Every structure is written in structure tokens, then in C-alpha cells.
Short mmCIF file of C-alpha atoms in Angstrom, two decimals:
data_model
loop_
_atom_site.label_atom_id
_atom_site.label_comp_id
_atom_site.label_asym_id
_atom_site.label_seq_id
_atom_site.Cartn_x
_atom_site.Cartn_y
_atom_site.Cartn_z
CA MET A 30 -57.49 -92.44 -32.56
CA SER A 31 -61.15 -91.58 -32.73
CA LYS A 32 -63.28 -91.05 -35.84
CA ARG A 33 -65.59 -88.24 -36.93
CA SER A 34 -67.44 -87.04 -39.88
CA ALA A 35 -65.42 -85.44 -42.57
CA THR A 36 -67.88 -82.76 -42.83
CA GLU A 37 -66.64 -81.47 -39.34
CA HIS A 38 -63.02 -81.44 -40.45
CA VAL A 39 -61.48 -77.77 -40.59
CA ASP A 40 -60.34 -76.60 -43.78
CA PRO A 41 -56.54 -76.80 -43.69
CA ALA A 42 -56.15 -73.78 -45.92
CA ALA A 43 -57.63 -71.81 -43.04
CA LYS A 44 -54.73 -72.50 -40.87
CA ASN A 45 -51.38 -70.49 -40.83
CA ALA A 46 -48.90 -72.46 -42.90
CA ARG A 47 -46.00 -73.61 -40.70
CA THR A 48 -43.08 -75.90 -41.42
CA VAL A 49 -43.80 -77.51 -37.99
CA GLN A 50 -47.44 -77.57 -36.78
CA ASN A 51 -48.68 -78.45 -33.40
CA ALA A 52 -51.18 -81.25 -33.84
CA THR A 53 -53.39 -80.04 -30.98
CA GLY A 54 -56.53 -77.96 -31.42
CA SER A 55 -56.67 -74.29 -30.92
CA GLY A 56 -59.72 -74.55 -28.45
CA SER A 57 -63.26 -73.31 -28.92
CA LYS A 58 -64.02 -69.98 -30.61
CA ARG A 59 -65.68 -67.22 -28.59
CA GLU A 60 -69.09 -66.44 -30.05
CA ASN A 61 -69.69 -62.98 -31.41
CA THR A 62 -72.52 -61.03 -29.72
CA GLU A 63 -74.11 -57.76 -30.66
CA MET A 64 -74.97 -54.99 -28.55
CA ASP A 65 -78.66 -53.98 -28.36
CA ASP A 66 -79.37 -50.25 -29.26
CA MET A 67 -79.47 -48.26 -26.18
CA GLY A 68 -79.93 -44.52 -25.56
CA GLU A 69 -77.43 -44.43 -22.78
CA PHE A 70 -75.08 -46.76 -20.67
CA GLU A 71 -76.99 -48.89 -18.24
CA ASP A 72 -75.81 -50.48 -15.07
CA ALA A 73 -75.82 -54.26 -15.61
CA TRP A 74 -76.46 -54.48 -11.79
CA GLU A 75 -78.95 -51.75 -11.30
CA ASP A 76 -81.94 -53.92 -10.73
CA GLU A 77 -80.25 -55.80 -7.91
CA ILE A 78 -79.41 -52.92 -5.90
CA GLU A 79 -82.03 -51.51 -3.77
CA SER A 80 -82.26 -48.98 -0.83
CA ASP A 81 -83.39 -49.74 2.65
CA GLU A 82 -86.63 -48.01 2.10
CA ASP A 83 -87.30 -50.24 -1.00
CA VAL A 84 -86.68 -53.33 1.12
CA VAL A 85 -89.02 -52.14 3.95
CA ASP A 86 -91.71 -51.24 1.61
CA ALA A 87 -91.34 -54.56 -0.24
CA GLY A 88 -91.67 -56.31 2.95
CA ALA A 89 -94.74 -54.36 3.95
CA GLY A 90 -96.59 -54.49 0.75
CA GLY A 91 -96.32 -58.29 0.27
CA GLN A 92 -95.68 -59.70 -3.12
CA GLU A 93 -98.04 -57.24 -4.94
CA ASP A 94 -95.85 -54.21 -4.17
CA GLY A 95 -92.66 -55.93 -3.59
CA MET A 96 -90.16 -58.30 -5.76
CA ASP A 97 -91.76 -60.99 -7.61
CA VAL A 98 -90.89 -64.42 -6.05
CA ASP A 99 -90.21 -67.24 -8.44
CA ASP A 100 -91.95 -70.47 -7.91
CA VAL A 101 -89.74 -72.99 -6.38
CA LEU A 102 -88.89 -75.75 -8.75
CA PRO A 103 -88.32 -79.41 -7.68
CA ALA A 104 -84.82 -80.54 -7.20
CA ILE A 105 -83.18 -81.86 -10.44
CA GLU A 106 -82.06 -85.56 -9.66
CA GLU A 107 -78.66 -86.26 -11.10
CA SER A 108 -78.48 -89.02 -13.48
CA GLU A 109 -76.31 -91.94 -12.62
CA GLU A 110 -76.00 -92.77 -16.41
CA GLN A 111 -72.41 -92.23 -17.55
CA PRO A 112 -71.76 -90.20 -20.69
CA PRO A 113 -71.04 -92.21 -23.88
CA ALA A 114 -67.44 -93.44 -24.26
CA PRO A 115 -65.61 -92.03 -27.28
CA ASP A 116 -65.79 -94.20 -30.32
CA VAL A 117 -62.11 -95.63 -30.43
CA PHE A 118 -60.96 -96.89 -33.89
CA ILE A 119 -59.38 -100.22 -33.62
CA PRO A 120 -57.45 -101.39 -36.93
CA GLY A 121 -58.88 -104.68 -38.27
CA THR A 122 -61.92 -104.30 -36.02
CA HIS A 123 -63.53 -100.91 -37.37
CA VAL A 124 -63.72 -99.59 -40.73
CA LEU A 125 -64.05 -95.97 -41.75
CA GLY A 126 -67.27 -94.78 -43.34
CA LYS A 127 -67.50 -92.98 -46.35
CA ASP A 128 -67.72 -89.56 -44.70
CA GLU A 129 -65.26 -90.48 -41.71
CA ILE A 130 -61.80 -89.53 -40.97
CA LEU A 131 -59.46 -90.33 -38.11
CA GLU A 132 -58.79 -87.68 -35.41
CA ALA A 133 -56.49 -88.04 -32.56
CA ASP A 134 -57.52 -88.27 -29.01
CA ASP A 135 -55.05 -85.75 -27.40
CA SER A 136 -56.02 -86.82 -24.00
CA VAL A 137 -53.74 -89.92 -24.37
CA TYR A 138 -50.84 -87.78 -25.67
CA ILE A 139 -48.44 -85.82 -23.44
CA MET A 140 -46.85 -84.34 -26.58
CA ARG A 141 -47.74 -84.74 -30.19
CA HIS A 142 -46.37 -82.68 -33.00
CA SER A 143 -46.07 -83.21 -36.91
CA MET A 144 -43.56 -81.80 -39.25
CA ASN A 145 -43.80 -81.64 -43.00
CA VAL A 146 -40.79 -81.64 -45.26
CA THR A 147 -39.92 -80.77 -48.90
CA TRP A 148 -39.16 -84.23 -49.99
CA PRO A 149 -40.03 -87.71 -48.22
CA CYS A 150 -37.30 -88.64 -45.80
CA LEU A 151 -37.59 -92.52 -45.58
CA SER A 152 -34.69 -92.85 -42.96
CA PHE A 153 -33.48 -90.75 -40.11
CA ASP A 154 -31.45 -91.07 -36.86
CA VAL A 155 -31.73 -89.07 -33.63
CA LEU A 156 -28.61 -86.89 -32.78
CA ARG A 157 -27.29 -86.65 -29.35
CA ASP A 158 -27.28 -83.30 -27.77
CA ASN A 159 -25.92 -81.53 -24.52
CA LEU A 160 -29.40 -80.93 -22.99
CA GLY A 161 -29.19 -83.83 -20.68
CA ASP A 162 -30.51 -87.40 -20.29
CA GLU A 163 -33.92 -88.56 -19.26
CA ARG A 164 -35.47 -85.07 -19.94
CA GLN A 165 -39.14 -84.70 -18.85
CA ARG A 166 -39.68 -80.84 -18.70
CA TYR A 167 -41.19 -78.94 -21.59
CA PRO A 168 -40.99 -77.23 -24.05
CA ALA A 169 -38.49 -79.88 -25.58
CA THR A 170 -35.76 -79.70 -28.14
CA ALA A 171 -34.57 -82.57 -30.35
CA TYR A 172 -31.98 -82.82 -33.29
CA ILE A 173 -32.30 -85.50 -35.92
CA VAL A 174 -30.44 -86.09 -39.30
CA SER A 175 -32.35 -87.42 -42.35
CA GLY A 176 -31.90 -87.97 -46.00
CA THR A 177 -34.28 -87.37 -48.70
CA GLN A 178 -35.89 -89.20 -51.67
CA ALA A 179 -36.31 -86.38 -54.11
CA ASP A 180 -37.53 -86.39 -57.64
CA SER A 181 -34.12 -86.58 -59.20
CA ALA A 182 -30.66 -87.79 -57.96
CA LYS A 183 -29.25 -84.15 -57.98
CA ASN A 184 -31.92 -82.82 -55.67
CA ASN A 185 -31.32 -85.07 -52.78
CA GLU A 186 -29.63 -83.91 -49.54
CA ILE A 187 -28.81 -84.89 -46.04
CA SER A 188 -30.42 -82.48 -43.41
CA VAL A 189 -29.86 -81.83 -39.84
CA TYR A 190 -33.02 -80.62 -38.08
CA LYS A 191 -33.26 -78.82 -34.79
CA LEU A 192 -36.92 -79.15 -33.54
CA SER A 193 -37.47 -76.67 -30.63
CA SER A 194 -40.49 -75.15 -28.57
CA LEU A 195 -42.02 -78.49 -28.43
CA HIS A 196 -44.79 -78.08 -25.90
CA ARG A 197 -47.07 -80.24 -24.23
CA THR A 198 -50.28 -81.14 -26.11
CA GLN A 199 -53.13 -78.89 -24.90
CA LYS A 200 -56.17 -80.48 -23.91
CA ASP A 201 -59.69 -79.34 -23.45
CA GLY A 202 -60.27 -78.28 -19.82
CA ASP A 203 -56.58 -78.95 -18.84
CA ASP A 204 -55.72 -77.20 -15.76
CA SER A 205 -52.09 -77.42 -14.92
CA ASP A 206 -51.70 -76.93 -11.17
CA SER A 207 -48.42 -78.66 -10.67
CA ASP A 208 -45.21 -76.72 -10.12
CA ASP A 209 -43.60 -78.93 -12.90
CA ASP A 210 -46.03 -77.55 -15.53
CA GLU A 211 -45.66 -73.82 -14.64
CA ASP A 212 -43.11 -73.24 -17.15
CA ASP A 213 -45.25 -74.98 -19.70
CA ASP A 214 -48.28 -72.67 -19.09
CA ASP A 215 -46.27 -69.55 -20.09
CA HIS A 216 -45.90 -70.28 -23.78
CA LEU A 217 -48.63 -72.85 -24.74
CA ASP A 218 -49.75 -70.70 -27.59
CA GLU A 219 -46.34 -70.65 -29.26
CA ASP A 220 -45.66 -72.75 -32.33
CA PRO A 221 -42.83 -75.21 -32.57
CA ILE A 222 -39.86 -74.15 -34.39
CA LEU A 223 -38.03 -75.97 -37.10
CA GLU A 224 -34.42 -75.04 -38.25
CA TYR A 225 -32.20 -77.06 -40.38
CA ARG A 226 -28.88 -77.18 -42.34
CA SER A 227 -28.39 -79.39 -45.54
CA ILE A 228 -25.54 -81.22 -47.40
CA PRO A 229 -26.03 -81.92 -51.07
CA HIS A 230 -26.32 -85.65 -51.74
CA LEU A 231 -26.15 -87.43 -55.15
CA GLY A 232 -28.96 -90.05 -55.35
CA GLY A 233 -31.67 -91.01 -52.95
CA VAL A 234 -30.72 -91.97 -49.31
CA ASN A 235 -31.98 -95.51 -48.54
CA ARG A 236 -30.80 -95.37 -44.96
CA ILE A 237 -28.98 -93.04 -42.63
CA ARG A 238 -27.19 -93.81 -39.36
CA ALA A 239 -25.46 -91.55 -36.78
CA GLN A 240 -22.23 -92.50 -34.90
CA PRO A 241 -23.14 -93.97 -31.56
CA LEU A 242 -22.38 -92.01 -28.31
CA PRO A 243 -22.54 -93.77 -25.10
CA PRO A 244 -25.22 -92.53 -22.58
CA SER A 245 -24.29 -89.46 -20.54
CA THR A 246 -21.56 -88.77 -23.01
CA PRO A 247 -21.63 -85.05 -24.12
CA LEU A 248 -21.72 -83.95 -27.71
CA PRO A 249 -18.01 -83.71 -28.93
CA PRO A 250 -16.57 -80.26 -29.29
CA VAL A 251 -16.85 -78.71 -32.64
CA SER A 252 -13.22 -79.40 -33.40
CA GLN A 253 -13.97 -83.24 -33.08
CA PRO A 254 -16.17 -85.18 -35.78
CA TYR A 255 -19.58 -86.57 -35.25
CA TYR A 256 -19.98 -88.98 -38.09
CA VAL A 257 -23.18 -89.84 -40.09
CA SER A 258 -23.31 -92.54 -42.86
CA SER A 259 -25.59 -92.70 -45.78
CA TRP A 260 -26.51 -95.59 -47.84
CA ALA A 261 -27.03 -94.06 -51.56
CA GLU A 262 -29.12 -95.66 -54.24
CA THR A 263 -26.03 -95.28 -56.19
CA GLY A 264 -24.26 -98.17 -54.46
CA LYS A 265 -22.04 -95.97 -52.38
CA VAL A 266 -21.92 -95.50 -48.74
CA HIS A 267 -20.77 -91.90 -47.80
CA ILE A 268 -19.41 -90.74 -44.39
CA PHE A 269 -20.06 -87.03 -43.41
CA ASP A 270 -19.04 -84.87 -40.38
CA VAL A 271 -22.21 -83.11 -39.23
CA ARG A 272 -20.76 -81.59 -36.06
CA PRO A 273 -20.38 -78.12 -37.78
CA LEU A 274 -24.00 -78.20 -38.81
CA ILE A 275 -25.09 -78.67 -35.28
CA GLU A 276 -23.01 -75.79 -34.19
CA SER A 277 -24.49 -73.47 -36.67
CA LEU A 278 -27.92 -74.22 -35.43
CA ASP A 279 -26.86 -73.34 -31.93
CA VAL A 280 -24.60 -70.52 -32.28
CA PRO A 281 -25.92 -67.57 -34.06
CA GLY A 282 -23.52 -66.30 -36.76
CA TYR A 283 -21.38 -69.36 -36.65
CA SER A 284 -20.04 -70.13 -40.22
CA TYR A 285 -18.30 -73.25 -41.50
CA ASP A 286 -16.26 -74.11 -44.55
CA LYS A 287 -19.06 -75.54 -46.79
CA SER A 288 -16.44 -77.06 -49.31
CA ARG A 289 -15.13 -79.24 -46.54
CA VAL A 290 -18.39 -80.21 -44.74
CA HIS A 291 -20.32 -80.73 -47.98
CA SER A 292 -17.66 -83.42 -49.06
CA PRO A 293 -17.81 -86.85 -47.56
CA VAL A 294 -14.94 -87.62 -45.13
CA PHE A 295 -14.90 -91.07 -46.71
CA THR A 296 -16.83 -93.24 -49.34
CA ILE A 297 -17.11 -96.96 -49.19
CA GLU A 298 -17.08 -98.40 -52.68
CA SER A 299 -16.89 -102.21 -51.80
CA HIS A 300 -20.43 -102.83 -52.97
CA GLY A 301 -19.85 -101.60 -56.57
CA ARG A 302 -23.14 -100.50 -58.05
CA ALA A 303 -25.26 -102.93 -55.71
CA GLU A 304 -27.73 -100.94 -53.82
CA GLY A 305 -28.32 -101.59 -50.01
CA PHE A 306 -30.33 -100.78 -46.99
CA ALA A 307 -28.69 -102.47 -44.04
CA MET A 308 -26.14 -100.44 -42.01
CA ASP A 309 -25.09 -100.15 -38.32
CA TRP A 310 -22.22 -98.39 -36.29
CA ALA A 311 -20.48 -99.75 -33.28
CA SER A 312 -17.96 -98.12 -31.05
CA SER A 313 -15.23 -99.82 -29.18
CA GLY A 314 -13.65 -96.80 -27.83
CA PRO A 315 -13.08 -92.88 -28.38
CA SER A 316 -10.69 -93.78 -31.12
CA SER A 317 -12.19 -96.70 -32.95
CA LEU A 318 -15.38 -97.03 -34.90
CA ARG A 319 -16.74 -99.93 -36.95
CA LEU A 320 -19.49 -99.57 -39.73
CA LEU A 321 -21.22 -102.64 -41.12
CA THR A 322 -23.03 -102.25 -44.49
CA GLY A 323 -25.20 -104.92 -46.38
CA ASP A 324 -26.35 -105.00 -49.98
CA VAL A 325 -29.27 -106.58 -52.05
CA HIS A 326 -26.62 -109.09 -53.36
CA SER A 327 -26.37 -110.56 -49.83
CA LYS A 328 -22.86 -109.29 -49.09
CA ILE A 329 -21.91 -107.58 -45.83
CA TYR A 330 -18.69 -105.38 -45.66
CA LEU A 331 -16.93 -104.05 -42.56
CA THR A 332 -15.32 -100.67 -42.39
CA THR A 333 -13.08 -99.80 -39.54
CA CYS A 334 -11.89 -96.31 -38.34
CA THR A 335 -8.67 -95.43 -36.41
CA PRO A 336 -6.89 -92.19 -35.68
CA THR A 337 -5.38 -92.42 -39.03
CA GLY A 338 -8.55 -92.69 -40.97
CA PHE A 339 -11.24 -95.20 -42.36
CA ASN A 340 -10.24 -98.55 -43.80
CA ALA A 341 -12.80 -100.55 -45.91
CA LEU A 342 -12.07 -104.24 -45.78
CA SER A 343 -12.16 -106.15 -49.03
CA GLN A 344 -13.52 -109.51 -48.03
CA PRO A 345 -17.31 -109.67 -47.45
CA PHE A 346 -19.20 -111.84 -44.95
CA LEU A 347 -21.16 -114.36 -46.96
CA SER A 348 -23.90 -116.76 -45.63
CA HIS A 349 -27.14 -115.16 -46.67
CA THR A 350 -28.57 -116.14 -50.12
CA SER A 351 -30.69 -113.05 -50.67
CA SER A 352 -30.88 -109.29 -49.91
CA VAL A 353 -29.36 -108.17 -46.59
CA GLU A 354 -32.12 -106.06 -45.00
CA ASP A 355 -30.86 -105.17 -41.48
CA LEU A 356 -27.85 -105.41 -39.40
CA GLN A 357 -27.35 -104.96 -35.64
CA TRP A 358 -24.06 -104.93 -33.55
CA SER A 359 -24.11 -106.92 -30.25
CA PRO A 360 -24.43 -104.47 -27.34
CA SER A 361 -22.07 -106.51 -25.22
CA GLU A 362 -19.53 -108.44 -27.49
CA PRO A 363 -17.63 -105.99 -29.61
CA THR A 364 -16.77 -108.58 -32.33
CA VAL A 365 -20.46 -110.12 -32.76
CA PHE A 366 -23.29 -108.78 -34.93
CA ALA A 367 -26.61 -110.04 -36.24
CA SER A 368 -28.18 -109.75 -39.59
CA CYS A 369 -31.55 -110.48 -41.29
CA SER A 370 -32.34 -111.24 -44.90
CA ALA A 371 -34.94 -111.70 -47.48
CA ASP A 372 -34.03 -115.38 -47.23
CA CYS A 373 -36.24 -115.43 -44.21
CA SER A 374 -33.33 -116.03 -41.87
CA VAL A 375 -31.62 -114.16 -38.93
CA GLN A 376 -27.68 -114.81 -38.71
CA ILE A 377 -25.07 -114.26 -35.96
CA TRP A 378 -21.60 -113.63 -36.88
CA ASP A 379 -18.27 -113.12 -35.17
CA VAL A 380 -15.82 -111.06 -37.29
CA ARG A 381 -12.91 -113.16 -35.83
CA SER A 382 -14.20 -116.38 -37.38
CA ARG A 383 -12.46 -117.69 -40.36
CA GLY A 384 -14.23 -117.75 -43.85
CA ARG A 385 -16.46 -114.77 -43.04
CA LYS A 386 -19.43 -117.35 -42.34
CA SER A 387 -22.08 -116.84 -39.71
CA VAL A 388 -21.46 -118.92 -36.44
CA ALA A 389 -25.29 -119.34 -35.53
CA GLY A 390 -28.62 -118.52 -36.76
CA ILE A 391 -32.38 -119.02 -37.18
CA ASP A 392 -32.95 -120.37 -40.72
CA SER A 393 -36.71 -119.83 -40.92
CA ALA A 394 -37.24 -116.93 -38.42
CA HIS A 395 -40.30 -115.73 -40.54
CA GLU A 396 -42.56 -116.98 -43.09
CA SER A 397 -41.35 -114.46 -45.61
CA ASP A 398 -38.49 -111.74 -45.65
CA VAL A 399 -37.02 -110.56 -42.55
CA ASN A 400 -37.14 -106.83 -42.78
CA VAL A 401 -35.68 -105.47 -39.55
CA ILE A 402 -34.05 -106.48 -36.28
CA SER A 403 -33.24 -104.91 -32.98
CA TRP A 404 -30.80 -106.13 -30.32
CA ASN A 405 -31.75 -105.29 -26.64
CA LYS A 406 -29.23 -103.19 -24.93
CA SER A 407 -29.99 -104.31 -21.50
CA THR A 408 -31.13 -107.83 -21.74
CA THR A 409 -28.56 -108.64 -24.18
CA TYR A 410 -29.68 -112.21 -25.11
CA LEU A 411 -32.93 -110.77 -26.51
CA LEU A 412 -33.33 -110.01 -30.28
CA LEU A 413 -36.57 -108.50 -32.06
CA SER A 414 -37.33 -109.26 -35.63
CA GLY A 415 -40.05 -108.08 -38.01
CA GLY A 416 -41.24 -109.76 -41.06
CA ASP A 417 -42.90 -108.98 -44.49
CA GLU A 418 -45.87 -110.90 -43.41
CA GLY A 419 -46.42 -108.34 -40.46
CA GLY A 420 -45.25 -110.55 -37.71
CA LEU A 421 -43.25 -109.50 -34.79
CA LYS A 422 -41.17 -111.86 -32.89
CA ALA A 423 -38.70 -111.88 -29.85
CA TRP A 424 -35.95 -114.41 -29.78
CA ASP A 425 -33.67 -115.61 -26.96
CA LEU A 426 -30.34 -115.84 -28.59
CA ARG A 427 -28.95 -118.41 -26.02
CA ASN A 428 -31.18 -120.85 -27.81
CA VAL A 429 -30.12 -120.34 -31.44
CA LYS A 430 -28.43 -123.26 -33.11
CA LYS A 431 -24.84 -123.26 -34.11
CA LYS A 432 -23.92 -123.65 -37.78
CA GLY A 433 -23.86 -127.31 -38.71
CA SER A 434 -26.20 -128.40 -36.04
CA THR A 435 -29.12 -130.66 -36.92
CA ASP A 436 -31.26 -129.34 -34.17
CA PRO A 437 -34.61 -127.50 -35.16
CA ASP A 438 -34.98 -123.73 -35.18
CA PRO A 439 -35.74 -122.47 -31.67
CA LYS A 440 -39.26 -121.19 -30.96
CA PRO A 441 -39.68 -117.37 -30.24
CA VAL A 442 -40.38 -116.32 -26.74
CA ALA A 443 -43.04 -113.86 -27.88
CA ALA A 444 -44.89 -113.51 -31.27
CA PHE A 445 -47.53 -110.84 -32.30
CA ASN A 446 -49.47 -110.86 -35.71
CA TRP A 447 -51.20 -107.57 -35.06
CA HIS A 448 -49.76 -105.60 -38.03
CA LYS A 449 -51.36 -106.79 -41.26
CA ALA A 450 -48.70 -105.53 -43.70
CA PRO A 451 -44.77 -105.50 -43.75
CA ILE A 452 -43.02 -104.42 -40.66
CA THR A 453 -40.54 -101.58 -41.75
CA SER A 454 -38.93 -100.74 -38.38
CA ILE A 455 -38.44 -101.93 -34.77
CA GLU A 456 -36.63 -100.74 -31.94
CA TRP A 457 -36.32 -101.62 -28.25
CA HIS A 458 -36.72 -98.75 -25.61
CA PRO A 459 -33.32 -97.22 -24.70
CA THR A 460 -33.84 -97.92 -20.80
CA GLU A 461 -36.80 -100.16 -20.31
CA ASP A 462 -35.72 -103.62 -21.47
CA SER A 463 -39.28 -105.08 -21.92
CA ILE A 464 -40.89 -102.17 -24.07
CA PHE A 465 -40.45 -101.81 -27.85
CA ALA A 466 -41.71 -99.87 -30.84
CA ALA A 467 -42.77 -101.02 -34.30
CA SER A 468 -44.08 -99.57 -37.43
CA GLY A 469 -45.54 -101.17 -40.57
CA THR A 470 -46.92 -100.16 -43.92
CA ASP A 471 -50.43 -100.61 -42.41
CA ASP A 472 -49.80 -96.88 -41.27
CA GLN A 473 -49.50 -97.86 -37.75
CA VAL A 474 -46.91 -97.30 -35.03
CA THR A 475 -47.24 -99.59 -32.14
CA LEU A 476 -45.94 -99.70 -28.61
CA TRP A 477 -45.45 -102.95 -26.90
CA ASP A 478 -44.36 -104.17 -23.27
CA LEU A 479 -43.36 -107.96 -23.19
CA ALA A 480 -43.69 -107.73 -19.35
CA VAL A 481 -47.53 -107.38 -19.52
CA GLU A 482 -49.36 -110.60 -18.68
CA GLN A 483 -53.02 -111.50 -19.39
CA ASP A 484 -55.10 -110.89 -16.35
CA ASP A 485 -58.02 -113.21 -16.23
CA ASP A 486 -60.06 -110.88 -14.19
CA GLU A 487 -59.88 -108.33 -16.82
CA THR A 488 -60.49 -110.22 -19.85
CA GLY A 489 -63.59 -109.50 -21.95
CA ALA A 490 -62.38 -106.11 -22.79
CA MET A 491 -63.19 -106.76 -26.43
CA ASP A 492 -66.51 -108.23 -25.76
CA ASP A 493 -68.29 -105.30 -27.26
CA ALA A 494 -66.17 -105.42 -30.53
CA PRO A 495 -68.12 -105.92 -33.74
CA GLU A 496 -68.62 -109.48 -34.94
CA GLY A 497 -65.33 -110.72 -36.45
CA GLY A 498 -63.37 -108.18 -34.59
CA ARG A 499 -59.79 -108.60 -33.34
CA ASP A 500 -58.60 -109.36 -29.82
CA VAL A 501 -56.19 -106.73 -28.59
CA PRO A 502 -52.98 -108.39 -27.09
CA PRO A 503 -52.42 -107.18 -23.39
CA GLN A 504 -48.84 -106.45 -24.51
CA LEU A 505 -50.04 -103.88 -26.98
CA LEU A 506 -49.78 -100.57 -25.10
CA PHE A 507 -50.57 -98.09 -27.79
CA VAL A 508 -51.38 -97.65 -31.48
CA HIS A 509 -50.43 -94.27 -33.04
CA GLN A 510 -51.91 -93.53 -36.44
CA GLY A 511 -52.43 -90.52 -38.87
CA GLN A 512 -49.29 -91.00 -41.10
CA LYS A 513 -49.04 -92.59 -44.57
CA ASP A 514 -46.57 -95.31 -45.43
CA ILE A 515 -44.56 -95.31 -42.17
CA LYS A 516 -40.89 -96.10 -42.86
CA GLU A 517 -38.82 -95.76 -39.57
CA VAL A 518 -39.42 -95.24 -35.97
CA HIS A 519 -36.86 -94.42 -33.24
CA TRP A 520 -37.05 -93.68 -29.33
CA HIS A 521 -35.32 -90.49 -28.52
CA PRO A 522 -32.60 -91.68 -26.20
CA GLN A 523 -32.47 -88.52 -23.98
CA ILE A 524 -36.21 -87.40 -23.94
CA ALA A 525 -37.94 -90.11 -21.72
CA GLY A 526 -40.74 -91.91 -23.57
CA THR A 527 -40.52 -89.92 -26.70
CA VAL A 528 -41.01 -91.42 -30.23
CA ILE A 529 -40.15 -90.03 -33.57
CA SER A 530 -41.51 -91.62 -36.85
CA THR A 531 -41.10 -90.81 -40.42
CA ALA A 532 -43.49 -91.49 -43.42
CA LEU A 533 -44.11 -90.32 -46.99
CA ASP A 534 -46.00 -87.32 -45.60
CA GLY A 535 -43.48 -86.22 -42.96
CA PHE A 536 -42.36 -86.68 -39.33
CA ASN A 537 -44.34 -87.25 -36.15
CA ILE A 538 -42.89 -86.64 -32.58
CA PHE A 539 -44.86 -87.75 -29.74
CA LYS A 540 -45.05 -89.03 -26.22
CA THR A 541 -48.04 -90.92 -24.83
CA ILE A 542 -49.37 -91.64 -21.39
CA SER A 543 -48.72 -95.32 -21.79
CA VAL A 544 -44.89 -95.24 -21.59
#
């Protein structure tokens, strides 16, 4: 992000209102010129076209009768002085002045778009599509599902969004010469397109999660369900089938039975009236799904799905002493999951254990509430955690102590204190096992790479920082700003390197040059 004077800011009312807006600029405007009054059309090149006789006469008459010869000016020496670098805004080091606002530097984005919605969507998930994995061509298309936090319980809804015509970010002086970019150049002036279908939802949506589909697995046919679960502020967890909504976005004229689609397939009422935020799906096969849900009263419930339907187990998992904030199934062991809590701990569980107690854990993972966790799908012994104090930590689960052990808590293999406000979301990259994204209430989305090490020859990058400034960790790849009160961030599993974030003021979808 760079900063500029607020007096240079373009009045947003002058722009055309669109549900999805391309965050790039529209280029420089052509200056209006006025024609001088002329009696008749004059040839702009007339003075430069001369007959042979004119040339001969000019040569014979010398400078008096011929063309005027300009004095030869001395050659202009090129200055070796480099143009000033852009003023980069570093959170915690720089402070915006009274008349300054942040402005994105589009040269560091491959793609960047923003989307405004009617009501804040504080939780969302990315839906799988049939457009292929590891996509890198533009324009791109993405599908997401989100839940609202409306002004009243009856106005809430679950929405499936289709974001299409997502083009590369236009840059000043950008000349796309490569063959891969030819398709992008044809429609760069087109605006992104947003389409959606909604389901009524009683009560605000605290968290929403989609059924997991393995990589390279196509979207199920419309005759088969694609489940989405919502944690409602009413204390209920609803499960909906959103597959017909996706079909109606892709197939013109497709209609579905609203009475069926708008009703939950199943509702989990195990939590009573207790509100909750923690929720995660796991799949052990095409015909068996498992859903974990945790509430503010420290209880975790398991719901299973078989060909005959859903079954909510009545006995909770009990080891936490405060609100369960997040849950994650193990990517390698189908009966193991992790949880984090406002009691500052991270716990490891095995659903086969008697007594429904955790089998291992880190009792003091953070100095305050542990808000979010993420289990690495490639290096399956690594777990990330984010705390209320703004800390980010990576743990080696091979070192966690078993329950009943007197050993001290393990030390994190990496710890960062860049964020200065509670961490709201954290997620490993779907294919790069050392990269992760995080977000916080300090209005930052940060991208990190644990594989980066400090290079002694390249230290001193922050020597020019203002007095009292912060050192930038070498593992910090990118800081994305511009949203207010960011709540969740997810990598798109099929569009390489693409990040989607949601905040009180809407969604951002972007890809940086760093990942």
C-alpha cells in the first residue's frame, strides 16, 4: 500500500455503481483540445514538403533565402540519479497524516477486485467447481458461499455467489506481449460480474463451512447433494444442499424446488441455545461425512452422515474450560482432530478414546484466547495457531505432551508478533506446505513463508525506517490492506495463489506477485 493526499482521491459518486468493482484504475484521461479558427483546411505537413526547385534555391541562396537552421544545442547528459521510490506504508512504522489515505500499488498485484454486499458476511467458504485445478489463466471465475449478519434475525440469508470475468489488474504502461496474456487483452475493459442465489436463514450466521471435496474431484452432479453447514446465533447448526443453487447460476433457465432447497436437510440441536463459532467437516469416503461443532460452553459435538442420513451424537467432548473457538480435523488420521479455546490451550482428540477427553495438548499455547488454528495438509505434523494478542505460532505436533504428563509445554517452531490486534483467521496454502495466510482486526491480511531464512548479506533493509519503526520479518511476504475489520481469509484451492477475504465492508479477491 502507498499513501497519497486525500485531496487527490476521486469522488466515488462519479464512478458507475457496480456490485463488483475492479479495484484497478481506469487510466489517464485524454486532454480536451480546441481547434483554432481557420478559414479553410490546412495540411499539417505542408511546410515540410518542398519541390526540387525549392531545395536548389535554398542551397544557392544560403541561409538568407533558404530554410532557417536552428542552433545546435549541447547534448543533454542523462542523470544517473534514480527516481524516488514510492512511499510504502508499513503498519506500525508509518502513521497516516490528517489528509492522507492508503492507495493500493497495483504493480504488486496480478489480480485485485473488491465486492460490496448488502449485509456484512463475516464467514464464508470457497465452493469447488468443474473449471480445473491450478488455474492461472484469466479472466477467472470463482464460487463462494457466505452467511449474513443482518439488522434483524429474519433478514439473514445464506448466499452462493458466482464471481466471473475476474481480469488481471491493469497497470500503467503494461504491455502484455506473451501468448499467455493474449486472451486477457481482449476484454480488459469489462467489469467483473457478480451473480448469486440465496436461502433464507433465521438468525445471523456465525460461521459457514462447505463439505470437503478431494483435489481433482469434480463437482457432484445436480442429482447428488453438496452440503453446507451454518452455525446460527440461535444455537442451531443447519445443513443445506446448495448444489441446485450452483446449477441455477451455470445453466440459464434452470429452476429448482425452492420449498426443498430453502429448508435444511438436517438441523443439529445438541447445543441447546448455546451459541458457537467452531465448525469443521471431514470426509472418510464418498458415503460418509463427519461434522464437528463447538460452542461457547466448551462443548464439542460430533455429527455423522451415512447413506441413511445424519446422526447427531449426544455425548459431547469435554476438556476445555472455556469457549471453543475453532476446530480442525487431522488431514491424515480420520479419527483425530484439534481444537482451540478461550482457555488459551490447543487440544488434540481421538474420537475413539473413552470418556470423550483430549489425548494431548498445549495448555498455554498463547498468552490469551486462542482464536483460530489450521492443520497443514502436506506436512501433517504442523499446526498453526493465532491468538487474541495478535501472535502467530507454528507447532510441531510430534512434540505435544500427552494428557497426564508432567513435561512442560513444547516451544513453537516459529512465532511472529507482527499483528497488533486479535487474529481472526489463519490458513495454510493448499499446495505449498510452508506458506500461510492470516488476518487480524488490525485490518491486515498477511502472507507468510516459513521456508524463508534471514540472509545476513541482505540485512539492513529497514535501516531507513523512522525512529522507533518495526523490523519486517523475512518470512513476511506481503501485507494486504484496505478492508475494515477483516474476519476470514481463505486460499482458493483451484486458482493458484488466489486469496479471498471478507470484512465488514465486503469481499476482496486478489493474487499477488509474492505467491
